[in-house]
Short mmCIF file of C-alpha atoms and ligand atoms in Angstrom, two decimals:
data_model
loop_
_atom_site.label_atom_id
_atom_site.label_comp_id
_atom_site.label_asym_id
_atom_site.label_seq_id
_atom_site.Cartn_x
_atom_site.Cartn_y
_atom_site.Cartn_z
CA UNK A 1 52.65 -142.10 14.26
CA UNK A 2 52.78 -144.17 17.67
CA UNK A 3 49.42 -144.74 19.42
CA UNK A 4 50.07 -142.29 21.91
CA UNK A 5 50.14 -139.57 19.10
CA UNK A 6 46.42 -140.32 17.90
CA UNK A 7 43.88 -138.89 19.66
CA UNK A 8 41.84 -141.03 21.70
CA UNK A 9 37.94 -141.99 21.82
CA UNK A 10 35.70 -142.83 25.03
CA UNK A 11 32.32 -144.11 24.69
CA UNK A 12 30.65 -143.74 27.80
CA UNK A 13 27.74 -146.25 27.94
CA UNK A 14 24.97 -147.59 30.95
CA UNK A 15 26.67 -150.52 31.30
CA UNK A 16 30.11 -150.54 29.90
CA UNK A 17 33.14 -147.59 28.77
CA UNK A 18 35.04 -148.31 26.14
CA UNK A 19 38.45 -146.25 25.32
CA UNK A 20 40.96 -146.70 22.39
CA UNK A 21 42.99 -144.23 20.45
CA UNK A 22 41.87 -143.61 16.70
CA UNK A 23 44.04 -143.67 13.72
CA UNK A 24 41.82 -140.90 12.10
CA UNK A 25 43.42 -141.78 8.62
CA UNK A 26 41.15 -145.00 8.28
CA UNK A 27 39.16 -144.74 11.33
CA UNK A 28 40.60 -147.93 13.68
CA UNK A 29 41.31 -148.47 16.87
CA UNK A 30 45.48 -147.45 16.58
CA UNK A 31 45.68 -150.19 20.03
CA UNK A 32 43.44 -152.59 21.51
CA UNK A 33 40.23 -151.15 23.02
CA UNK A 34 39.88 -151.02 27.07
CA UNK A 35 36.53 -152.17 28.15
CA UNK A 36 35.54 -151.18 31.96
CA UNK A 37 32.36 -151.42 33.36
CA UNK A 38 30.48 -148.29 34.02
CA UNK A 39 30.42 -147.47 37.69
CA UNK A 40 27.54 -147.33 39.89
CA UNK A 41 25.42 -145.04 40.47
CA UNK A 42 27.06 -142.67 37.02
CA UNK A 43 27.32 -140.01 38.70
CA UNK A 44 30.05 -137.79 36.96
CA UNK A 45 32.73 -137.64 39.59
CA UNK A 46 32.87 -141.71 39.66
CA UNK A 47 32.68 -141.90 36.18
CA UNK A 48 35.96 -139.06 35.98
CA UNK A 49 37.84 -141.38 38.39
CA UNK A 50 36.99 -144.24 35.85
CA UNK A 51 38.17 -142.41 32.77
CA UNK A 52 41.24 -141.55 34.65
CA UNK A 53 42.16 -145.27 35.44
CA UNK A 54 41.05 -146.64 31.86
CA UNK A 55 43.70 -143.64 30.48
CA UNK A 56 46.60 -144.80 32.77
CA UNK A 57 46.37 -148.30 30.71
CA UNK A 58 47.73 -146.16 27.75
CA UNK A 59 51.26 -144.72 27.13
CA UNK A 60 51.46 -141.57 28.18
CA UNK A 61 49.98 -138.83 25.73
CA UNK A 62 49.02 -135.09 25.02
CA UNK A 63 46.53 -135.74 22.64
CA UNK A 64 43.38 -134.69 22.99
CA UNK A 65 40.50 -136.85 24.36
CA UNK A 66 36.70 -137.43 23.16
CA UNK A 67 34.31 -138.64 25.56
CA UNK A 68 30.41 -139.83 24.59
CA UNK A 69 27.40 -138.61 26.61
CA UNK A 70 23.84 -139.92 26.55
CA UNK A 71 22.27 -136.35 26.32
CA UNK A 72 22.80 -132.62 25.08
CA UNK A 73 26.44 -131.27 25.28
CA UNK A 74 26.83 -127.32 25.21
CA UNK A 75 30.47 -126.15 25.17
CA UNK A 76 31.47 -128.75 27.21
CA UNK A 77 28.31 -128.54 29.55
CA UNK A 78 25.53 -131.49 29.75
CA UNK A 79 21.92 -130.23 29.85
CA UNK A 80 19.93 -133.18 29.54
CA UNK A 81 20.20 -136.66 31.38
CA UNK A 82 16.59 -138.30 29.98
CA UNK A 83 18.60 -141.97 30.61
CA UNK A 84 21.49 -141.35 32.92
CA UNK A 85 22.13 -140.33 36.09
CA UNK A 86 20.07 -136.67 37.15
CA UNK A 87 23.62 -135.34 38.28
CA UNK A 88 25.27 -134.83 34.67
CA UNK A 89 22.33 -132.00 34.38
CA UNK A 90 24.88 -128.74 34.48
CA UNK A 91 28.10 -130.36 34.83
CA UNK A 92 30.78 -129.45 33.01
CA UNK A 93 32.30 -132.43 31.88
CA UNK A 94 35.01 -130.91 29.68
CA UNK A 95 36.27 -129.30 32.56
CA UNK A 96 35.45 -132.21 34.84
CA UNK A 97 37.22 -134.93 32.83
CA UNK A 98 40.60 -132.79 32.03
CA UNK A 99 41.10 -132.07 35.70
CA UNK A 100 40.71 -135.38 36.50
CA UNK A 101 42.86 -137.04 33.81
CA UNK A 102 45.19 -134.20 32.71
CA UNK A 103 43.88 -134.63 29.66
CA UNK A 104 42.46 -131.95 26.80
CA UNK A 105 38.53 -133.60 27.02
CA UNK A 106 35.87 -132.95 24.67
CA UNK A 107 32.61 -134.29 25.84
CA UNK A 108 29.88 -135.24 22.63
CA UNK A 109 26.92 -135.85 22.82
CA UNK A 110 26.57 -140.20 21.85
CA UNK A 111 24.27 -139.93 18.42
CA UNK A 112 26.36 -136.93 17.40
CA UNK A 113 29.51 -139.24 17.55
CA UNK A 114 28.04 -141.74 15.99
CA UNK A 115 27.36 -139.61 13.29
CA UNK A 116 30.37 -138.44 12.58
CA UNK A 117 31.90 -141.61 11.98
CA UNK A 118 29.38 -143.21 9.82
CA UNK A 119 29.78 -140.08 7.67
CA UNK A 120 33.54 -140.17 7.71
CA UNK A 121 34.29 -143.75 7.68
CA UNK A 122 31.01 -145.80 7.92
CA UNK A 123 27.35 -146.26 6.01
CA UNK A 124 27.28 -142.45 4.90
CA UNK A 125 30.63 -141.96 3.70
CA UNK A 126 30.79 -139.61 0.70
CA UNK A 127 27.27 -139.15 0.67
CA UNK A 128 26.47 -135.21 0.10
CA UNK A 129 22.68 -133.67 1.25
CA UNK A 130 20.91 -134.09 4.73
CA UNK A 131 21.83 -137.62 6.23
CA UNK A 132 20.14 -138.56 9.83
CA UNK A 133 21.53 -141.32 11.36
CA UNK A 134 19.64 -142.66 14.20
CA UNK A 135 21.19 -145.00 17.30
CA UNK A 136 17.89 -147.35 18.58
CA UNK A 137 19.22 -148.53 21.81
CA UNK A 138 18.13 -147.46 25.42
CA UNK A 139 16.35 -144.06 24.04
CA UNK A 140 17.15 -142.89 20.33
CA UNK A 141 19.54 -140.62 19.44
CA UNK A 142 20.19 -138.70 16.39
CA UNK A 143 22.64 -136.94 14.73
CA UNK A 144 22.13 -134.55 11.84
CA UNK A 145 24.94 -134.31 9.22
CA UNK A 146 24.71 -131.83 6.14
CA UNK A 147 27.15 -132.22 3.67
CA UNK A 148 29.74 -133.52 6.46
CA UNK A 149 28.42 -130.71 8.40
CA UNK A 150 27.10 -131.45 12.08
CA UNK A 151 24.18 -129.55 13.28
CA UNK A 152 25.08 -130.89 17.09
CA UNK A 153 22.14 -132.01 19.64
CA UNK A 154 19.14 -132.87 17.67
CA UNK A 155 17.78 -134.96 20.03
CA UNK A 156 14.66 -135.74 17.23
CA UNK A 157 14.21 -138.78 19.70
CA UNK A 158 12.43 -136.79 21.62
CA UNK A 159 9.86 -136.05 19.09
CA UNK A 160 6.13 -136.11 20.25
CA UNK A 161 4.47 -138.41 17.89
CA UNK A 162 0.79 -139.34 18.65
CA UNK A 163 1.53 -138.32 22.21
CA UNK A 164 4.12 -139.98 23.15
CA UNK A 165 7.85 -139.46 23.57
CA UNK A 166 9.30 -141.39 20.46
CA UNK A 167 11.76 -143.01 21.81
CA UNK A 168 9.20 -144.74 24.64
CA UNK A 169 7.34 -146.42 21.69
CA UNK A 170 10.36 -146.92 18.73
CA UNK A 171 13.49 -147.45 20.64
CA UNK A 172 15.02 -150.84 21.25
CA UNK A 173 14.05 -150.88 24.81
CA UNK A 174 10.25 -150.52 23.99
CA UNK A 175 10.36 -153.97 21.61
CA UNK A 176 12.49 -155.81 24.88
CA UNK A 177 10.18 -154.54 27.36
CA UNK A 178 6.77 -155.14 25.06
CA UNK A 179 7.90 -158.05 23.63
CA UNK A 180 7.51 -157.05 20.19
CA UNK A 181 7.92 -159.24 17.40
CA UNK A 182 9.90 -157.25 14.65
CA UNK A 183 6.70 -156.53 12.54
CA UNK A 184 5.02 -155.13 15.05
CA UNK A 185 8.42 -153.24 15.78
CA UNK A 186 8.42 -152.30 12.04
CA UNK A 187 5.49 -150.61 12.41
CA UNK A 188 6.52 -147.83 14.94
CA UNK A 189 9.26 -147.68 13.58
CA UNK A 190 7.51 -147.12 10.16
CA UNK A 191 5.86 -144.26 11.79
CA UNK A 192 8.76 -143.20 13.24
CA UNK A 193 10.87 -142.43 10.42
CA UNK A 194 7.85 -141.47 8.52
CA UNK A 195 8.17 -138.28 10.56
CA UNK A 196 11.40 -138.09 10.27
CA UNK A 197 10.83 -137.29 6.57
CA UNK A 198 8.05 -135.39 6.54
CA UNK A 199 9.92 -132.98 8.69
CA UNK A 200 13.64 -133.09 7.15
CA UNK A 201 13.43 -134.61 3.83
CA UNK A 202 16.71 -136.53 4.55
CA UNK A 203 18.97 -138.19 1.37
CA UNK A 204 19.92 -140.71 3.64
CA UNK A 205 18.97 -142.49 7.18
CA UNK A 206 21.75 -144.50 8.86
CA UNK A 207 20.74 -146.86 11.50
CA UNK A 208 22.72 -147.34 13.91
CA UNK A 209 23.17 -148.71 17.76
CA UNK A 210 23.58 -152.71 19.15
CA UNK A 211 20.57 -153.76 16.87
CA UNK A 212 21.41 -152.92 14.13
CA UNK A 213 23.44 -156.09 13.59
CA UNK A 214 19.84 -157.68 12.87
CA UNK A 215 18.54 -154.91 10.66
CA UNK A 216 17.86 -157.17 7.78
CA UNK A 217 14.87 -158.55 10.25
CA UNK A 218 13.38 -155.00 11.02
CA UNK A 219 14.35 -152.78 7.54
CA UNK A 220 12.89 -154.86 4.82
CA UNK A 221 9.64 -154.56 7.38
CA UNK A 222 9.87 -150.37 6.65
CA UNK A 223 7.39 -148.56 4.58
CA UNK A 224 9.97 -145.41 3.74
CA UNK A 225 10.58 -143.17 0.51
CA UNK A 226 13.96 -142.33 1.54
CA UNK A 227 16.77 -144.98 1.53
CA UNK A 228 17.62 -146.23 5.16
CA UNK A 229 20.29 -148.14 5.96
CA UNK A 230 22.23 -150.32 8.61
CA UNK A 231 25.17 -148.47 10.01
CA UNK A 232 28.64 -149.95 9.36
CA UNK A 233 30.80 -148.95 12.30
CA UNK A 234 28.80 -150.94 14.77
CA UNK A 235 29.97 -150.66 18.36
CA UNK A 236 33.06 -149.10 17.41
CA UNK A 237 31.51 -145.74 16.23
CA UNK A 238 31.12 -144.09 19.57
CA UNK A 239 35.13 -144.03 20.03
CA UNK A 240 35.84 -143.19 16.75
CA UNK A 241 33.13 -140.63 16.44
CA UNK A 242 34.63 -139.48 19.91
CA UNK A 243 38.27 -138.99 18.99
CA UNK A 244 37.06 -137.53 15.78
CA UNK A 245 34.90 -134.92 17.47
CA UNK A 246 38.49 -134.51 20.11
CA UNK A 247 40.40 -133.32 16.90
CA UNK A 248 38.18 -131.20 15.25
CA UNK A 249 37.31 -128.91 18.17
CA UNK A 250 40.62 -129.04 19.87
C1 BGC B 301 19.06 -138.72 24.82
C2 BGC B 301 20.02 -138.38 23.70
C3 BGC B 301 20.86 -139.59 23.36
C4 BGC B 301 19.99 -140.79 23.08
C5 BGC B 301 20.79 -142.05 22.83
C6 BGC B 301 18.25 -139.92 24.41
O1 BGC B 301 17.35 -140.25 25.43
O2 BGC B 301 18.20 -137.63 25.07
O3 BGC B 301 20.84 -137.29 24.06
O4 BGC B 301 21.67 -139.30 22.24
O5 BGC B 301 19.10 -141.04 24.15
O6 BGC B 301 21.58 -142.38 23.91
#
């Protein structure tokens, strides 16, 4: 297969979009990933012009095209924008993105990628029974995966827990902006996850998102009965996750 046969992965991020196509037989990049920085403001028209340009680096192709979004994805349609631009709220960027790159476009939501490929290829591959993996970055996202099955959108970052929105106490962002040290991290995070079982008695919890890379100074810290674990992909599981999602529902 050439690279222009495989289908190809964007992971639409605040501050950079990647784009590669994905050999979905051992989940890699099949050519060297395109980084471009994300435009500013995001709204969805400037990112579709970007998406467009970072697809014109690549040989032509008909293969279908997975794109990453920071919030809920319905058939195609965003509904929530808690850390993006307001204007993604009822835009359908399926529709959007092939017009503007002649491309077949499936937008995902970022988690829900990221899920995918850690079951597939990554930390939770071949492992049967409820795994969550979680992405700690700007907010957290989550993606639910039973038996390789996808429940899309769980959004369990969103989670009220002692009156907060999770992710404004547990996510990455929250220990930058506090200054946490990681034991004091550990500790929401403790409670975080805590919840997390109590509500979906999980086999396995993947984390996942930038860092992750330092997980053995933050996991070792967590008081957990279920196994939890770094995610392997690292930053490459949005595309692949992406391209992934592109095949199946194409
Ligand atoms: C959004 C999710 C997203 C997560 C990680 C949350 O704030 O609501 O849709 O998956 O951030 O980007």
């Amino acid at each position: 297969m050439t690279s222009s046969e495989h289908p190809f992965g964007i992971d639409f991020g605040g501050t950079g979009i990647k784009g590669a196509p994905v050999d979905l037989e051992t989940g890699d990049f099949a050519a060297e990933r395109v980084r471009v920085r994300t435009p500013k403001p995001s709204t969805p028209t400037q990112v579709a012009a970007v998406f467009a340009d970072l697809l014109a680096k690549f040989p032509a192709s008909g293969a279908p095209v997975g794109v990453t979004v920071p919030g809920v994805v319905r058939h195609g349609v965003v509904h929530s924008a808690a850390n993006i631009d307001r204007a993604w709220i009822g835009t359908d960027a399926d529709a959007l993105f092939t017009e503007a790159t002649g491309r077949d476009v499936h937008v995902v939501n970022d988690a829900d990628a990221a899920g995918l490929a850690e079951v597939a290829y990554g930390a939770a591959r071949g492992r049967g029974g409820l795994v969550i993996v979680t992405t700690l970055g700007t907010g957290i996202g989550s993606a639910l995966v039973h038996d390789g099955v996808l429940v899309p959108n769980a959004e369990l970052g969103h989670l009220e827990i002692d009156g907060h929105d999770a992710e404004s106490r547990a996510a990455n962002s929250a220990r930058e902006a506090e200054n946490l040290t990681m034991k004091q991290w550990a500790e929401r995070l403790t409670r975080y996850y805590r919840t997390l079982e109590k509500l979906f008695s999980p086999d396995l919890i993947v984390v996942g998102g930038g860092i992750s890379k330092r997980s053995d100074e933050f996991l070792p810290l967590l008081e957990l009965d279920t196994e939890i674990v770094p995610a392997t992909l690292r930053n490459k599981a949005g595309v692949v996750g992406a391209a992934l999602y592109a095949t199946t529902t194409a």
